[in-house]
Amino acid sequence: MSGERAKVWVNGALLDPEQAVVSVFDHGVLVGDGVFETVKAVRGEPFALTRHLRRLARSAAGLGLPAPDEAALAEGAREALASAPDWPLARIRITYTSGPGPLGSARGDEGPTVTIIVAEQHPFPETADVVVVPWKRNEHGALAGLKTTSYAENALALAYAKERGGGEAIFGNLAGNLCEGTGSNVFVVLDGELVTPTLESGCLAGVTRELVLEWCGGVEGDLPLPELYRAEEAFLVSTTRDVQPIRKVDDTVLPAAPGPVTRKAMEIFADRSAERSDP
């Protein structure tokens, strides 16, 4: 199709971008009261859509929001994607908020707002330089492990990392352990073993993290943050980056990027994801 933008799905209607509007009273805008998912699409086909929608439902439940209609959202995602140009790689953003409400934290009674936006996704660099930020994830907080629209902390952290030459920011948690990136999970190789932080660390239960553990092995464990600097290898995983080797942590260049464990994970993930679009 001609054109550069896809239509936008808003509460069940597929609209031109200029017509796709959300109320200024929506609590997703006013107080960040919502959840979201980003889904990769390869040559017009969404990847792991079922897993993403299940996580959206878990995040919504964690915020006390009504259960989303997963079947309707899957159809909406496909409709929005079908309206897009023939991008080889795209991202689908599904946002689900508590809907319009008063000027305060109390929720309104009009019901949720749902939007689905599709945009072109450009490949990430072959390797990542990461920066450890001075702020800590609160693994005991009400939002721990939920993918919410309250992303100001991530925006601040990513800006901090980019000011220092990094492509991703890395958080520790209050316990002093490695947690996650702003939009990624972290795997490290220590003494030959592939390890990623536990969900109890406060990190998001990433879909790509889950698939890497299923397909490539590895263990979950508590990792003191300084262990990241002595890793033999390390990599980031996320929906839009798949498996991305970490080249440097702050000023510490890791021994290999990618090393043999990372390279194997990259190959396995590429092969398995090519076999099934909705694993």
CSV table of C-alpha atoms in Angstrom, one decimal:
chain,number,residue,atom,x,y,z
A,1,MET,CA,0.0,0.0,0.0
A,2,SER,CA,1.1,3.6,-0.6
A,3,GLY,CA,1.7,6.1,2.2
A,4,GLU,CA,3.9,6.1,5.2
A,5,ARG,CA,1.5,5.6,8.2
A,6,ALA,CA,-0.9,2.9,9.3
A,7,LYS,CA,-4.4,3.5,10.6
A,8,VAL,CA,-4.9,3.6,14.3
A,9,TRP,CA,-7.3,1.3,16.2
A,10,VAL,CA,-9.2,3.2,19.0
A,11,ASN,CA,-11.8,1.3,21.1
A,12,GLY,CA,-12.7,-1.0,18.2
A,13,ALA,CA,-12.6,1.6,15.3
A,14,LEU,CA,-9.8,1.8,12.7
A,15,LEU,CA,-9.2,5.5,12.1
A,16,ASP,CA,-6.8,7.7,10.1
A,17,PRO,CA,-4.0,9.0,12.4
A,18,GLU,CA,-5.5,12.6,12.3
A,19,GLN,CA,-8.8,11.3,13.6
A,20,ALA,CA,-7.3,9.0,16.3
A,21,VAL,CA,-7.7,11.0,19.5
A,22,VAL,CA,-7.9,10.3,23.2
A,23,SER,CA,-9.6,12.5,25.8
A,24,VAL,CA,-7.4,14.9,27.8
A,25,PHE,CA,-9.2,13.5,30.8
A,26,ASP,CA,-8.0,10.0,30.2
A,27,HIS,CA,-6.1,8.7,33.2
A,28,GLY,CA,-3.4,7.3,30.9
A,29,VAL,CA,-2.6,10.9,30.2
A,30,LEU,CA,-3.3,12.4,33.6
A,31,VAL,CA,-1.7,9.9,36.0
A,32,GLY,CA,-0.1,7.2,33.9
A,33,ASP,CA,-2.8,4.7,34.9
A,34,GLY,CA,-2.6,2.1,32.2
A,35,VAL,CA,-0.6,-0.8,30.8
A,36,PHE,CA,0.8,-1.6,27.4
A,37,GLU,CA,2.5,-4.1,25.2
A,38,THR,CA,4.9,-3.7,22.3
A,39,VAL,CA,4.7,-6.6,19.7
A,40,LYS,CA,7.2,-7.1,16.9
A,41,ALA,CA,5.9,-7.8,13.4
A,42,VAL,CA,8.0,-9.4,10.7
A,43,ARG,CA,6.9,-9.0,7.1
A,44,GLY,CA,3.3,-8.3,8.3
A,45,GLU,CA,3.0,-11.0,10.8
A,46,PRO,CA,3.0,-10.3,14.6
A,47,PHE,CA,5.4,-12.4,16.7
A,48,ALA,CA,4.3,-14.0,20.0
A,49,LEU,CA,1.1,-12.0,20.0
A,50,THR,CA,-0.6,-14.5,22.3
A,51,ARG,CA,2.1,-14.3,25.0
A,52,HIS,CA,2.0,-10.5,24.8
A,53,LEU,CA,-1.7,-10.3,25.2
A,54,ARG,CA,-1.6,-12.7,28.2
A,55,ARG,CA,1.0,-10.4,29.8
A,56,LEU,CA,-1.2,-7.4,29.1
A,57,ALA,CA,-4.0,-9.1,31.0
A,58,ARG,CA,-1.7,-9.9,33.9
A,59,SER,CA,-0.5,-6.3,34.1
A,60,ALA,CA,-4.1,-5.1,33.9
A,61,ALA,CA,-5.1,-7.4,36.7
A,62,GLY,CA,-2.1,-6.1,38.7
A,63,LEU,CA,-3.5,-2.6,38.4
A,64,GLY,CA,-7.0,-3.7,39.2
A,65,LEU,CA,-8.3,-2.9,35.7
A,66,PRO,CA,-11.0,-4.9,34.0
A,67,ALA,CA,-9.8,-7.8,32.0
A,68,PRO,CA,-9.1,-6.9,28.4
A,69,ASP,CA,-10.8,-8.7,25.5
A,70,GLU,CA,-7.7,-10.5,24.2
A,71,ALA,CA,-9.5,-11.9,21.1
A,72,ALA,CA,-10.7,-8.4,20.2
A,73,LEU,CA,-7.2,-6.9,20.7
A,74,ALA,CA,-5.6,-9.6,18.6
A,75,GLU,CA,-8.0,-8.8,15.8
A,76,GLY,CA,-7.4,-5.1,16.3
A,77,ALA,CA,-3.6,-5.6,16.1
A,78,ARG,CA,-4.0,-7.5,12.8
A,79,GLU,CA,-6.3,-4.9,11.4
A,80,ALA,CA,-3.9,-2.1,12.2
A,81,LEU,CA,-1.0,-4.0,10.9
A,82,ALA,CA,-2.8,-4.8,7.6
A,83,SER,CA,-3.3,-1.1,7.1
A,84,ALA,CA,0.4,-0.4,7.3
A,85,PRO,CA,2.9,-0.1,4.5
A,86,ASP,CA,4.9,-3.2,3.7
A,87,TRP,CA,7.5,-2.7,6.3
A,88,PRO,CA,9.9,-5.6,6.7
A,89,LEU,CA,10.0,-4.9,10.5
A,90,ALA,CA,7.4,-3.1,12.5
A,91,ARG,CA,6.3,-2.6,16.1
A,92,ILE,CA,2.7,-2.8,17.3
A,93,ARG,CA,1.9,-0.7,20.4
A,94,ILE,CA,-1.2,-1.8,22.4
A,95,THR,CA,-2.1,0.7,25.2
A,96,TYR,CA,-4.9,-0.1,27.7
A,97,THR,CA,-5.8,2.6,30.2
A,98,SER,CA,-8.4,3.0,32.9
A,99,GLY,CA,-10.1,5.6,30.7
A,100,PRO,CA,-11.4,9.1,31.4
A,101,GLY,CA,-11.6,10.2,35.1
A,102,PRO,CA,-11.5,13.1,37.4
A,103,LEU,CA,-8.5,15.4,38.0
A,104,GLY,CA,-6.9,13.2,40.7
A,105,SER,CA,-6.0,9.6,41.3
A,106,ALA,CA,-9.6,8.3,41.7
A,107,ARG,CA,-10.7,6.5,38.6
A,108,GLY,CA,-13.8,7.3,36.5
A,109,ASP,CA,-16.6,5.0,35.5
A,110,GLU,CA,-16.6,5.4,31.7
A,111,GLY,CA,-14.5,2.3,31.2
A,112,PRO,CA,-11.0,1.6,29.6
A,113,THR,CA,-9.5,3.2,26.6
A,114,VAL,CA,-7.6,1.0,24.1
A,115,THR,CA,-5.4,2.1,21.3
A,116,ILE,CA,-3.3,0.1,18.9
A,117,ILE,CA,-0.6,1.9,16.8
A,118,VAL,CA,1.8,0.4,14.2
A,119,ALA,CA,5.1,2.0,13.2
A,120,GLU,CA,8.1,0.9,11.3
A,121,GLN,CA,10.9,-0.6,13.4
A,122,HIS,CA,14.5,-0.2,12.5
A,123,PRO,CA,17.0,-2.8,13.5
A,124,PHE,CA,19.1,-2.2,16.6
A,125,PRO,CA,22.9,-1.9,16.4
A,126,GLU,CA,24.8,-5.2,16.4
A,127,THR,CA,26.1,-4.6,19.9
A,128,ALA,CA,25.0,-2.4,22.9
A,129,ASP,CA,27.0,-0.1,25.2
A,130,VAL,CA,25.1,0.1,28.5
A,131,VAL,CA,25.2,2.5,31.4
A,132,VAL,CA,24.4,1.6,35.0
A,133,VAL,CA,22.2,4.4,36.4
A,134,PRO,CA,22.2,5.7,40.0
A,135,TRP,CA,18.5,5.1,40.6
A,136,LYS,CA,17.2,1.7,41.9
A,137,ARG,CA,14.2,-0.4,41.0
A,138,ASN,CA,11.9,-1.0,44.0
A,139,GLU,CA,11.3,-4.7,43.8
A,140,HIS,CA,8.7,-4.3,46.6
A,141,GLY,CA,6.7,-1.6,44.9
A,142,ALA,CA,3.1,-1.8,43.8
A,143,LEU,CA,4.1,-1.7,40.1
A,144,ALA,CA,7.0,-4.1,40.3
A,145,GLY,CA,6.9,-6.6,37.4
A,146,LEU,CA,4.0,-4.8,35.7
A,147,LYS,CA,4.3,-3.2,32.2
A,148,THR,CA,2.6,0.1,33.0
A,149,THR,CA,2.5,3.4,31.1
A,150,SER,CA,4.2,5.1,34.1
A,151,TYR,CA,7.5,5.3,32.2
A,152,ALA,CA,9.0,8.6,33.3
A,153,GLU,CA,11.6,6.8,35.3
A,154,ASN,CA,12.7,4.9,32.2
A,155,ALA,CA,12.7,8.0,30.0
A,156,LEU,CA,14.9,9.8,32.6
A,157,ALA,CA,17.3,6.8,32.9
A,158,LEU,CA,17.6,6.3,29.1
A,159,ALA,CA,18.4,10.0,28.6
A,160,TYR,CA,21.1,9.7,31.4
A,161,ALA,CA,22.6,6.7,29.5
A,162,LYS,CA,22.5,8.4,26.1
A,163,GLU,CA,24.3,11.5,27.5
A,164,ARG,CA,27.1,9.1,28.5
A,165,GLY,CA,27.3,7.3,25.2
A,166,GLY,CA,25.1,4.3,26.0
A,167,GLY,CA,22.3,2.8,24.1
A,168,GLU,CA,20.5,1.3,27.2
A,169,ALA,CA,20.3,2.1,30.9
A,170,ILE,CA,20.7,-0.7,33.5
A,171,PHE,CA,19.0,-0.7,36.9
A,172,GLY,CA,20.0,-2.4,40.1
A,173,ASN,CA,17.4,-2.9,42.7
A,174,LEU,CA,17.1,-2.0,46.4
A,175,ALA,CA,18.8,-5.2,47.4
A,176,GLY,CA,21.9,-4.3,45.3
A,177,ASN,CA,21.3,-6.9,42.7
A,178,LEU,CA,21.1,-6.6,38.9
A,179,CYS,CA,17.5,-5.9,37.7
A,180,GLU,CA,16.8,-4.9,34.1
A,181,GLY,CA,17.1,-2.2,31.4
A,182,THR,CA,14.6,0.4,30.6
A,183,GLY,CA,13.1,-1.8,27.9
A,184,SER,CA,15.0,-5.0,28.1
A,185,ASN,CA,16.1,-7.9,30.3
A,186,VAL,CA,19.7,-8.8,30.9
A,187,PHE,CA,21.5,-12.1,30.6
A,188,VAL,CA,25.1,-12.6,31.8
A,189,VAL,CA,27.6,-15.4,31.5
A,190,LEU,CA,29.6,-16.0,34.6
A,191,ASP,CA,32.0,-18.9,35.0
A,192,GLY,CA,30.5,-20.4,31.9
A,193,GLU,CA,26.9,-20.3,33.2
A,194,LEU,CA,24.1,-18.3,31.6
A,195,VAL,CA,22.2,-16.4,34.3
A,196,THR,CA,19.4,-13.8,34.3
A,197,PRO,CA,17.9,-12.0,37.3
A,198,THR,CA,14.9,-13.6,39.0
A,199,LEU,CA,11.4,-12.1,38.6
A,200,GLU,CA,11.6,-11.4,42.4
A,201,SER,CA,14.4,-8.8,41.5
A,202,GLY,CA,11.6,-6.6,40.3
A,203,CYS,CA,12.3,-7.0,36.6
A,204,LEU,CA,9.6,-7.4,34.0
A,205,ALA,CA,8.7,-10.9,32.9
A,206,GLY,CA,9.9,-10.2,29.4
A,207,VAL,CA,8.4,-12.3,26.6
A,208,THR,CA,11.8,-12.6,24.9
A,209,ARG,CA,13.4,-13.4,28.3
A,210,GLU,CA,10.9,-16.2,28.7
A,211,LEU,CA,11.6,-17.6,25.2
A,212,VAL,CA,15.4,-17.5,25.6
A,213,LEU,CA,15.1,-19.4,28.9
A,214,GLU,CA,12.8,-22.0,27.2
A,215,TRP,CA,14.9,-22.3,24.0
A,216,CYS,CA,18.4,-21.6,25.1
A,217,GLY,CA,18.6,-22.7,28.7
A,218,GLY,CA,20.1,-20.7,31.5
A,219,VAL,CA,19.1,-20.2,35.1
A,220,GLU,CA,17.5,-17.5,37.1
A,221,GLY,CA,19.4,-16.1,40.1
A,222,ASP,CA,20.2,-13.1,42.2
A,223,LEU,CA,23.2,-11.3,40.7
A,224,PRO,CA,25.0,-8.6,42.8
A,225,LEU,CA,25.2,-5.6,40.4
A,226,PRO,CA,29.0,-5.6,40.4
A,227,GLU,CA,28.9,-9.0,38.7
A,228,LEU,CA,27.8,-7.4,35.5
A,229,TYR,CA,31.3,-5.7,35.2
A,230,ARG,CA,33.1,-9.1,35.4
A,231,ALA,CA,30.8,-11.0,33.1
A,232,GLU,CA,32.6,-13.1,30.4
A,233,GLU,CA,29.6,-12.2,28.1
A,234,ALA,CA,26.3,-10.4,28.5
A,235,PHE,CA,23.4,-9.6,26.3
A,236,LEU,CA,20.1,-7.7,26.3
A,237,VAL,CA,16.8,-9.2,25.2
A,238,SER,CA,13.6,-7.5,24.2
A,239,THR,CA,10.8,-7.7,21.7
A,240,THR,CA,12.3,-5.4,19.2
A,241,ARG,CA,16.0,-6.2,19.7
A,242,ASP,CA,15.8,-10.0,20.1
A,243,VAL,CA,19.2,-10.9,21.5
A,244,GLN,CA,21.7,-8.1,21.4
A,245,PRO,CA,25.3,-8.6,22.7
A,246,ILE,CA,26.6,-6.1,25.3
A,247,ARG,CA,30.0,-4.7,24.3
A,248,LYS,CA,30.6,-2.3,27.2
A,249,VAL,CA,29.3,-1.6,30.7
A,250,ASP,CA,30.1,2.0,31.7
A,251,ASP,CA,33.8,2.1,30.9
A,252,THR,CA,34.4,-1.7,31.2
A,253,VAL,CA,34.7,-3.5,27.8
A,254,LEU,CA,33.6,-7.1,28.1
A,255,PRO,CA,35.9,-9.9,26.8
A,256,ALA,CA,33.6,-10.8,23.9
A,257,ALA,CA,30.6,-9.4,22.1
A,258,PRO,CA,29.3,-11.7,21.1
A,259,GLY,CA,30.9,-14.6,22.9
A,260,PRO,CA,30.2,-18.2,22.1
A,261,VAL,CA,27.2,-18.5,24.5
A,262,THR,CA,25.6,-15.3,23.2
A,263,ARG,CA,26.2,-16.3,19.6
A,264,LYS,CA,24.5,-19.6,20.2
A,265,ALA,CA,21.6,-17.9,21.8
A,266,MET,CA,21.3,-15.5,18.9
A,267,GLU,CA,21.3,-18.4,16.4
A,268,ILE,CA,18.8,-20.5,18.3
A,269,PHE,CA,16.4,-17.6,18.8
A,270,ALA,CA,16.6,-16.6,15.1
A,271,ASP,CA,15.9,-20.2,14.0
A,272,ARG,CA,13.1,-20.9,16.5
A,273,SER,CA,11.3,-17.6,16.0
A,274,ALA,CA,11.4,-18.2,12.2
A,275,GLU,CA,9.7,-21.5,12.6
A,276,ARG,CA,6.7,-20.2,14.5
A,277,SER,CA,5.3,-16.7,14.6
A,278,ASP,CA,3.2,-17.3,17.8
A,279,PRO,CA,5.3,-19.7,20.0
